[in-house]
Amino acid sequence: MRMPWSLRSALTAYFGILALFGQAKSFETTVTLSLQEYWNEYVGPIEVADINTTVEATPIPPRELIPPPGLYYPSYPTGQQVPIQKKNESWSFPKDFMFGVASAAYQVEGAAKDEGKGPSIWDALSHRKPGFITTNETADVADNQYYLYKQDIARIAAMGVKVYAFSIAWSRIFPFGSGQVNEQGLAHYEDMINTCLQYGVKPAVTLYHWDMPLALQNSYGGLLSPNFIPDFVEYARVIFTRFGDKVDFFTTFNEPSVFCATFPYPEGFFKPTTIPDKQQQFFCSQHVLLAHSQAYHLAKSELNLTAKITIKLNGGYKIPLTNSTADAEATQRSWDFYEGLFANPVFLDGDYPASVKEHVSSFLPPLTDDQKALIKGSADVFAHDSYTSQFNMAPEGGIAACLANVSDPLYPTCANSSYTYAAADGGWNIGPAADPGVAWLHKATDWVPRLMSYIQETWKPRDGIVIAEFGFAEPFEQQKTVLGDILFDQARQAYYRDYMEAVLIALAEGTNVIGTFAWSLIDNLEWNSGNSIKFGLQYVNLTTQQRYYKASFFEYANAFKVYQEQ
Ligand SMILES: *[C@@H]1O[C@H](CO)[C@@H](O)[C@H](O)[C@H]1NC(C)=O
Ligand SMILES: *[C@@H]1O[C@H](CO)[C@@H](O)[C@H](O)[C@H]1NC(C)=O
Ligand SMILES: *[C@@H]1O[C@H](CO)[C@@H](O)[C@H](O)[C@H]1NC(C)=O
Ligand SMILES: *[C@@H]1O[C@H](CO)[C@@H](O)[C@H](O)[C@H]1NC(C)=O
Ligand SMILES: *[C@@H]1O[C@H](CO)[C@@H](O)[C@H](O)[C@H]1NC(C)=O
Ligand SMILES: *[C@@H]1O[C@H](CO)[C@@H](O)[C@H](O)[C@H]1NC(C)=O
Ligand SMILES: *[C@@H]1O[C@H](CO)[C@@H](O)[C@H](O)[C@H]1NC(C)=O
Ligand SMILES: *[C@@H]1O[C@H](CO)[C@@H](O)[C@H](O)[C@H]1NC(C)=O
């Protein structure tokens, strides 16, 4: 039964011990705030959507499911036939392949303050740090998926997609990050999961997709403090206990290489830390590894979950720019400081790569034997977000000079990167560029089979590899105003077509890829870029909240229609 929940009374006891740091004040004090007062103090007024109750799904009109004429390879046969090309009989997706689409809570949900949700760091930064999101937008309303999830799930099912990978907003479950549980938040995700199952769509749930509860950031610095670990594990316990019998794929953390490297946060914004800027990433990473592995063992050994549990890493295939020894060494350092920082401990020996260990030994406590034993083997599959690939090369002054200079912008990885071939190889881009607002993204689908075999051979995941995000920002899409023009997203179509063929090639070569989660289900608030960058397989008219399938969604679905084993 759902209990009416009085926030102030429920939280006072816990909150009495929480220290708050007034930004303009030079002293530290302890006060008691209700959730409402906490929002007012740290975030301010929140925009509210017109629709603020859950909307029932309506059937998807058959008209909307007619594919566009001529997917990526247009000419023969023309028209709207599916399949649209001759099948390669050497290719297939295994019967249980996890064909999915993905999103993240902060980017799509909206309802920022509804039903007992506490603020996250993104609510605070988007409201109180002008320019942090370059467009000065917030995700107060976003795609309003908090109320529109039934229709979103119906639209996923209508395209034949088998998995919806989404994240849970921690501060909906624990408004202050720890302490009192908000039953309304749990009930919301329970209905979302039930709705998925009702439509034959498997839910794949991420626990942490960057939306740190603000109270944990304010009270102890979030991921920079070891206090984070028990709070995360407690949150994981609540989620695993409630949903462990319905969800068979969980990821603990999304892209720690990215969120740990976003430190330092804007000067003076959150609780100050004594950890030097360039060390923060490694403290964060260590806390992530410890929190992840504890959550894994809690699920497997204590709660007896049969679900696959993993951590979601990211990065492209790393290609040495030239055949020089220095470029090979730079490329290895790039693997080590990016994927290896997490993948070596989790999939190999419980410890960091040698180059990382050498770097962190002067400031970071080494992992103890007990910690290593806990971390080693704490993931069933290798979940990897793989959008692109890049070339790596030694810095111009050499790796040794960079390692000796903490002020070098490339320190401590001391590997440079580039999206163009060496001049001697023609100097071309690795592939066509995405939107100019996403400088890191070029289509490089031809490297996907190499990346998959590299992951399999290097880290040997026991249950295979999931490509947990991949996608493309159609160039200049936000400048288009005519609906029909927006929906015909040819660069993204080409990307999905070639990417899925690359996965089929990887499978034919014997790499154990078990699923692909396309990013993203719908256009959404792209973090610091706001709504200016579009990754959606569906367009969302933010005035009406109406969703529309783009051509690329048909392209993605088509790969599966043609190649899935029955
Ligand atoms: C929900 O929307 C209705 C109608 O616009 C409004 O009267 C009500 O105050 C809203 N509720 C919340 C919690 O925002
Ligand atoms: C965002 O706000 C900042 C500070 O008010 C301002 O300088 C900047 O021009 C704004 N950006 C946009 C895109 O409006
Ligand atoms: C998990 O399994 C162990 C061993 O069978 C058992 O002792 C324990 O009670 C189980 N825990 C739960 C939560 O079912
Ligand atoms: C390295 O590349 C250069 C230029 O492309 C080529 O001449 C040379 O033979 C290569 N060396 C090796 C060992 O492959
Ligand atoms: C890194 O590579 C870029 C070209 O991609 C180059 O402009 C820059 O000077 C290089 N930096 C160093 C330190 O080598
Ligand atoms: C260290 O790197 C900084 C930033 O690139 C540079 O200004 C400085 O000259 C370098 N120091 C040495 C000793 O090379
Ligand atoms: C979005 O909806 C508004 C309101 O109905 C409409 O005026 C606008 O043209 C729509 N935008 C597109 C691109 O269809
Ligand atoms: C069919 O797939 C095989 C195995 O990946 C590949 O070697 C071959 O080139 C493909 N044929 C065509 C026409 O794409």
mmCIF file of N, CA, C and O in Angstrom, residues 327-382:
data_model
loop_
_atom_site.group_PDB
_atom_site.id
_atom_site.type_symbol
_atom_site.label_atom_id
_atom_site.label_comp_id
_atom_site.label_asym_id
_atom_site.label_seq_id
_atom_site.Cartn_x
_atom_site.Cartn_y
_atom_site.Cartn_z
ATOM 1 N N ASP A 327 54.306 5.778 -30.789
ATOM 2 C CA ASP A 327 52.853 5.816 -30.979
ATOM 3 C C ASP A 327 52.202 4.546 -30.421
ATOM 4 O O ASP A 327 51.081 4.587 -29.890
ATOM 5 N N ALA A 328 52.902 3.430 -30.542
ATOM 6 C CA ALA A 328 52.371 2.186 -29.960
ATOM 7 C C ALA A 328 52.285 2.333 -28.443
ATOM 8 O O ALA A 328 51.288 1.943 -27.815
ATOM 9 N N GLU A 329 53.315 2.931 -27.860
ATOM 10 C CA GLU A 329 53.340 3.113 -26.409
ATOM 11 C C GLU A 329 52.240 4.091 -25.972
ATOM 12 O O GLU A 329 51.552 3.870 -24.964
ATOM 13 N N ALA A 330 52.057 5.157 -26.742
ATOM 14 C CA ALA A 330 51.003 6.131 -26.428
ATOM 15 C C ALA A 330 49.629 5.466 -26.506
ATOM 16 O O ALA A 330 48.748 5.706 -25.669
ATOM 17 N N THR A 331 49.446 4.618 -27.498
ATOM 18 C CA THR A 331 48.162 3.939 -27.673
ATOM 19 C C THR A 331 47.880 3.024 -26.482
ATOM 20 O O THR A 331 46.758 2.999 -25.959
ATOM 21 N N GLN A 332 48.918 2.321 -26.029
ATOM 22 C CA GLN A 332 48.729 1.447 -24.868
ATOM 23 C C GLN A 332 48.381 2.263 -23.626
ATOM 24 O O GLN A 332 47.503 1.898 -22.846
ATOM 25 N N ARG A 333 49.035 3.407 -23.464
ATOM 26 C CA ARG A 333 48.722 4.267 -22.309
ATOM 27 C C ARG A 333 47.271 4.740 -22.384
ATOM 28 O O ARG A 333 46.588 4.877 -21.378
ATOM 29 N N SER A 334 46.826 5.010 -23.568
ATOM 30 C CA SER A 334 45.450 5.462 -23.749
ATOM 31 C C SER A 334 44.459 4.352 -23.338
ATOM 32 O O SER A 334 43.483 4.609 -22.618
ATOM 33 N N TRP A 335 44.704 3.126 -23.752
ATOM 34 C CA TRP A 335 43.870 1.998 -23.275
ATOM 35 C C TRP A 335 43.924 1.920 -21.749
ATOM 36 O O TRP A 335 42.908 1.738 -21.090
ATOM 37 N N ASP A 336 45.149 2.026 -21.196
ATOM 38 C CA ASP A 336 45.340 1.836 -19.754
ATOM 39 C C ASP A 336 44.568 2.863 -18.930
ATOM 40 O O ASP A 336 43.911 2.523 -17.949
ATOM 41 N N PHE A 337 44.691 4.139 -19.311
ATOM 42 C CA PHE A 337 44.090 5.201 -18.501
ATOM 43 C C PHE A 337 42.603 5.377 -18.794
ATOM 44 O O PHE A 337 41.911 6.085 -18.082
ATOM 45 N N TYR A 338 42.129 4.750 -19.864
ATOM 46 C CA TYR A 338 40.707 4.891 -20.188
ATOM 47 C C TYR A 338 39.950 3.631 -19.798
ATOM 48 O O TYR A 338 39.470 3.534 -18.667
ATOM 49 N N GLU A 339 39.851 2.655 -20.656
ATOM 50 C CA GLU A 339 39.156 1.403 -20.298
ATOM 51 C C GLU A 339 39.885 0.657 -19.178
ATOM 52 O O GLU A 339 39.275 0.135 -18.251
ATOM 53 N N GLY A 340 41.229 0.559 -19.300
ATOM 54 C CA GLY A 340 42.005 -0.310 -18.417
ATOM 55 C C GLY A 340 41.880 0.027 -16.943
ATOM 56 O O GLY A 340 41.896 -0.854 -16.087
ATOM 57 N N LEU A 341 41.756 1.291 -16.644
ATOM 58 C CA LEU A 341 41.614 1.757 -15.267
ATOM 59 C C LEU A 341 40.497 0.994 -14.538
ATOM 60 O O LEU A 341 40.586 0.728 -13.347
ATOM 61 N N PHE A 342 39.451 0.656 -15.265
ATOM 62 C CA PHE A 342 38.331 -0.096 -14.682
ATOM 63 C C PHE A 342 38.333 -1.557 -15.139
ATOM 64 O O PHE A 342 38.075 -2.463 -14.356
ATOM 65 N N ALA A 343 38.614 -1.768 -16.413
ATOM 66 C CA ALA A 343 38.469 -3.124 -16.970
ATOM 67 C C ALA A 343 39.550 -4.066 -16.457
ATOM 68 O O ALA A 343 39.275 -5.246 -16.231
ATOM 69 N N ASN A 344 40.777 -3.583 -16.269
ATOM 70 C CA ASN A 344 41.818 -4.487 -15.750
ATOM 71 C C ASN A 344 41.458 -4.992 -14.358
ATOM 72 O O ASN A 344 41.486 -6.200 -14.122
ATOM 73 N N PRO A 345 41.115 -4.094 -13.409
ATOM 74 C CA PRO A 345 40.718 -4.613 -12.102
ATOM 75 C C PRO A 345 39.515 -5.562 -12.172
ATOM 76 O O PRO A 345 39.531 -6.623 -11.564
ATOM 77 N N VAL A 346 38.492 -5.183 -12.920
ATOM 78 C CA VAL A 346 37.245 -5.965 -12.902
ATOM 79 C C VAL A 346 37.389 -7.283 -13.675
ATOM 80 O O VAL A 346 36.899 -8.315 -13.239
ATOM 81 N N PHE A 347 38.064 -7.242 -14.827
ATOM 82 C CA PHE A 347 38.086 -8.440 -15.683
ATOM 83 C C PHE A 347 39.395 -9.220 -15.600
ATOM 84 O O PHE A 347 39.450 -10.359 -16.030
ATOM 85 N N LEU A 348 40.464 -8.586 -15.094
ATOM 86 C CA LEU A 348 41.741 -9.311 -15.051
ATOM 87 C C LEU A 348 42.123 -9.660 -13.617
ATOM 88 O O LEU A 348 41.575 -10.566 -13.028
ATOM 89 N N ASP A 349 43.020 -8.865 -13.008
ATOM 90 C CA ASP A 349 43.626 -9.323 -11.757
ATOM 91 C C ASP A 349 43.220 -8.520 -10.532
ATOM 92 O O ASP A 349 43.842 -8.641 -9.485
ATOM 93 N N GLY A 350 42.174 -7.678 -10.655
ATOM 94 C CA GLY A 350 41.760 -6.909 -9.485
ATOM 95 C C GLY A 350 42.540 -5.618 -9.304
ATOM 96 O O GLY A 350 42.232 -4.831 -8.407
ATOM 97 N N ASP A 351 43.539 -5.397 -10.147
ATOM 98 C CA ASP A 351 44.392 -4.215 -9.939
ATOM 99 C C ASP A 351 44.495 -3.369 -11.210
ATOM 100 O O ASP A 351 44.168 -3.823 -12.310
ATOM 101 N N TYR A 352 44.982 -2.137 -11.009
ATOM 102 C CA TYR A 352 45.140 -1.203 -12.122
ATOM 103 C C TYR A 352 46.233 -1.676 -13.086
ATOM 104 O O TYR A 352 47.143 -2.414 -12.684
ATOM 105 N N PRO A 353 46.188 -1.187 -14.336
ATOM 106 C CA PRO A 353 47.307 -1.450 -15.254
ATOM 107 C C PRO A 353 48.604 -0.870 -14.658
ATOM 108 O O PRO A 353 48.555 0.095 -13.891
ATOM 109 N N ALA A 354 49.732 -1.445 -15.040
ATOM 110 C CA ALA A 354 51.022 -1.038 -14.468
ATOM 111 C C ALA A 354 51.265 0.469 -14.616
ATOM 112 O O ALA A 354 51.707 1.133 -13.671
ATOM 113 N N SER A 355 50.967 1.032 -15.780
ATOM 114 C CA SER A 355 51.239 2.456 -16.004
ATOM 115 C C SER A 355 50.389 3.324 -15.065
ATOM 116 O O SER A 355 50.849 4.345 -14.555
ATOM 117 N N VAL A 356 49.162 2.906 -14.831
ATOM 118 C CA VAL A 356 48.281 3.663 -13.936
ATOM 119 C C VAL A 356 48.784 3.529 -12.493
ATOM 120 O O VAL A 356 48.860 4.507 -11.748
ATOM 121 N N LYS A 357 49.163 2.302 -12.134
ATOM 122 C CA LYS A 357 49.635 2.051 -10.769
ATOM 123 C C LYS A 357 50.869 2.904 -10.464
ATOM 124 O O LYS A 357 50.985 3.497 -9.390
ATOM 125 N N GLU A 358 51.740 2.968 -11.441
ATOM 126 C CA GLU A 358 52.953 3.765 -11.268
ATOM 127 C C GLU A 358 52.573 5.237 -11.035
ATOM 128 O O GLU A 358 53.113 5.897 -10.161
ATOM 129 N N HIS A 359 51.604 5.693 -11.804
ATOM 130 C CA HIS A 359 51.202 7.098 -11.674
ATOM 131 C C HIS A 359 50.531 7.395 -10.330
ATOM 132 O O HIS A 359 50.831 8.393 -9.685
ATOM 133 N N VAL A 360 49.616 6.540 -9.893
ATOM 134 C CA VAL A 360 48.810 6.874 -8.701
ATOM 135 C C VAL A 360 49.505 6.504 -7.386
ATOM 136 O O VAL A 360 49.040 6.891 -6.315
ATOM 137 N N SER A 361 50.626 5.795 -7.477
ATOM 138 C CA SER A 361 51.235 5.249 -6.251
ATOM 139 C C SER A 361 51.655 6.333 -5.246
ATOM 140 O O SER A 361 51.685 6.071 -4.050
ATOM 141 N N SER A 362 51.916 7.548 -5.739
ATOM 142 C CA SER A 362 52.394 8.580 -4.811
ATOM 143 C C SER A 362 51.267 9.249 -4.023
ATOM 144 O O SER A 362 51.528 9.954 -3.054
ATOM 145 N N PHE A 363 50.007 9.051 -4.434
ATOM 146 C CA PHE A 363 48.943 9.756 -3.706
ATOM 147 C C PHE A 363 47.723 8.898 -3.370
ATOM 148 O O PHE A 363 46.974 9.220 -2.465
ATOM 149 N N LEU A 364 47.499 7.827 -4.110
ATOM 150 C CA LEU A 364 46.273 7.049 -3.890
ATOM 151 C C LEU A 364 46.616 5.789 -3.094
ATOM 152 O O LEU A 364 47.581 5.105 -3.424
ATOM 153 N N PRO A 365 45.843 5.470 -2.045
ATOM 154 C CA PRO A 365 46.137 4.227 -1.332
ATOM 155 C C PRO A 365 46.055 3.052 -2.303
ATOM 156 O O PRO A 365 45.105 2.988 -3.096
ATOM 157 N N PRO A 366 47.016 2.141 -2.283
ATOM 158 C CA PRO A 366 46.927 0.991 -3.187
ATOM 159 C C PRO A 366 45.729 0.127 -2.805
ATOM 160 O O PRO A 366 45.293 0.142 -1.650
ATOM 161 N N LEU A 367 45.196 -0.590 -3.781
ATOM 162 C CA LEU A 367 44.107 -1.520 -3.472
ATOM 163 C C LEU A 367 44.681 -2.651 -2.622
ATOM 164 O O LEU A 367 45.750 -3.186 -2.919
ATOM 165 N N THR A 368 43.982 -2.993 -1.549
ATOM 166 C CA THR A 368 44.451 -4.081 -0.685
ATOM 167 C C THR A 368 44.122 -5.418 -1.347
ATOM 168 O O THR A 368 43.315 -5.478 -2.287
ATOM 169 N N ASP A 369 44.709 -6.476 -0.835
ATOM 170 C CA ASP A 369 44.432 -7.798 -1.405
ATOM 171 C C ASP A 369 42.946 -8.142 -1.294
ATOM 172 O O ASP A 369 42.363 -8.731 -2.204
ATOM 173 N N ASP A 370 42.329 -7.759 -0.179
ATOM 174 C CA ASP A 370 40.893 -8.021 -0.021
ATOM 175 C C ASP A 370 40.076 -7.247 -1.050
ATOM 176 O O ASP A 370 39.113 -7.772 -1.625
ATOM 177 N N GLN A 371 40.461 -6.001 -1.242
ATOM 178 C CA GLN A 371 39.733 -5.188 -2.233
ATOM 179 C C GLN A 371 39.909 -5.775 -3.633
ATOM 180 O O GLN A 371 38.953 -5.867 -4.400
ATOM 181 N N LYS A 372 41.127 -6.148 -3.952
ATOM 182 C CA LYS A 372 41.384 -6.732 -5.281
ATOM 183 C C LYS A 372 40.557 -7.992 -5.489
ATOM 184 O O LYS A 372 39.991 -8.210 -6.571
ATOM 185 N N ALA A 373 40.469 -8.808 -4.450
ATOM 186 C CA ALA A 373 39.709 -10.061 -4.568
ATOM 187 C C ALA A 373 38.231 -9.769 -4.799
ATOM 188 O O ALA A 373 37.544 -10.481 -5.532
ATOM 189 N N LEU A 374 37.760 -8.680 -4.176
ATOM 190 C CA LEU A 374 36.359 -8.296 -4.326
ATOM 191 C C LEU A 374 36.088 -7.754 -5.735
ATOM 192 O O LEU A 374 35.049 -8.025 -6.341
ATOM 193 N N ILE A 375 37.031 -6.987 -6.247
ATOM 194 C CA ILE A 375 36.828 -6.333 -7.551
ATOM 195 C C ILE A 375 36.990 -7.329 -8.698
ATOM 196 O O ILE A 375 36.229 -7.311 -9.668
ATOM 197 N N LYS A 376 37.968 -8.205 -8.564
ATOM 198 C CA LYS A 376 38.259 -9.159 -9.635
ATOM 199 C C LYS A 376 37.037 -10.029 -9.934
ATOM 200 O O LYS A 376 36.472 -10.650 -9.028
ATOM 201 N N GLY A 377 36.623 -10.038 -11.189
ATOM 202 C CA GLY A 377 35.497 -10.889 -11.590
ATOM 203 C C GLY A 377 34.127 -10.308 -11.280
ATOM 204 O O GLY A 377 33.126 -11.020 -11.364
ATOM 205 N N SER A 378 34.073 -8.997 -10.930
ATOM 206 C CA SER A 378 32.790 -8.443 -10.501
ATOM 207 C C SER A 378 31.936 -7.901 -11.658
ATOM 208 O O SER A 378 31.252 -6.890 -11.514
ATOM 209 N N ALA A 379 31.979 -8.565 -12.804
ATOM 210 C CA ALA A 379 31.071 -8.213 -13.907
ATOM 211 C C ALA A 379 30.881 -9.445 -14.768
ATOM 212 O O ALA A 379 31.840 -10.176 -15.035
ATOM 213 N N ASP A 380 29.648 -9.666 -15.204
ATOM 214 C CA ASP A 380 29.350 -10.857 -16.000
ATOM 215 C C ASP A 380 29.598 -10.613 -17.480
ATOM 216 O O ASP A 380 30.057 -11.483 -18.193
ATOM 217 N N VAL A 381 29.246 -9.410 -17.925
ATOM 218 C CA VAL A 381 29.455 -9.081 -19.337
ATOM 219 C C VAL A 381 30.287 -7.805 -19.403
ATOM 220 O O VAL A 381 30.377 -7.061 -18.424
ATOM 221 N N PHE A 382 30.874 -7.568 -20.552
ATOM 222 C CA PHE A 382 31.598 -6.325 -20.786
ATOM 223 C C PHE A 382 30.623 -5.377 -21.466
ATOM 224 O O PHE A 382 30.242 -5.587 -22.618
#
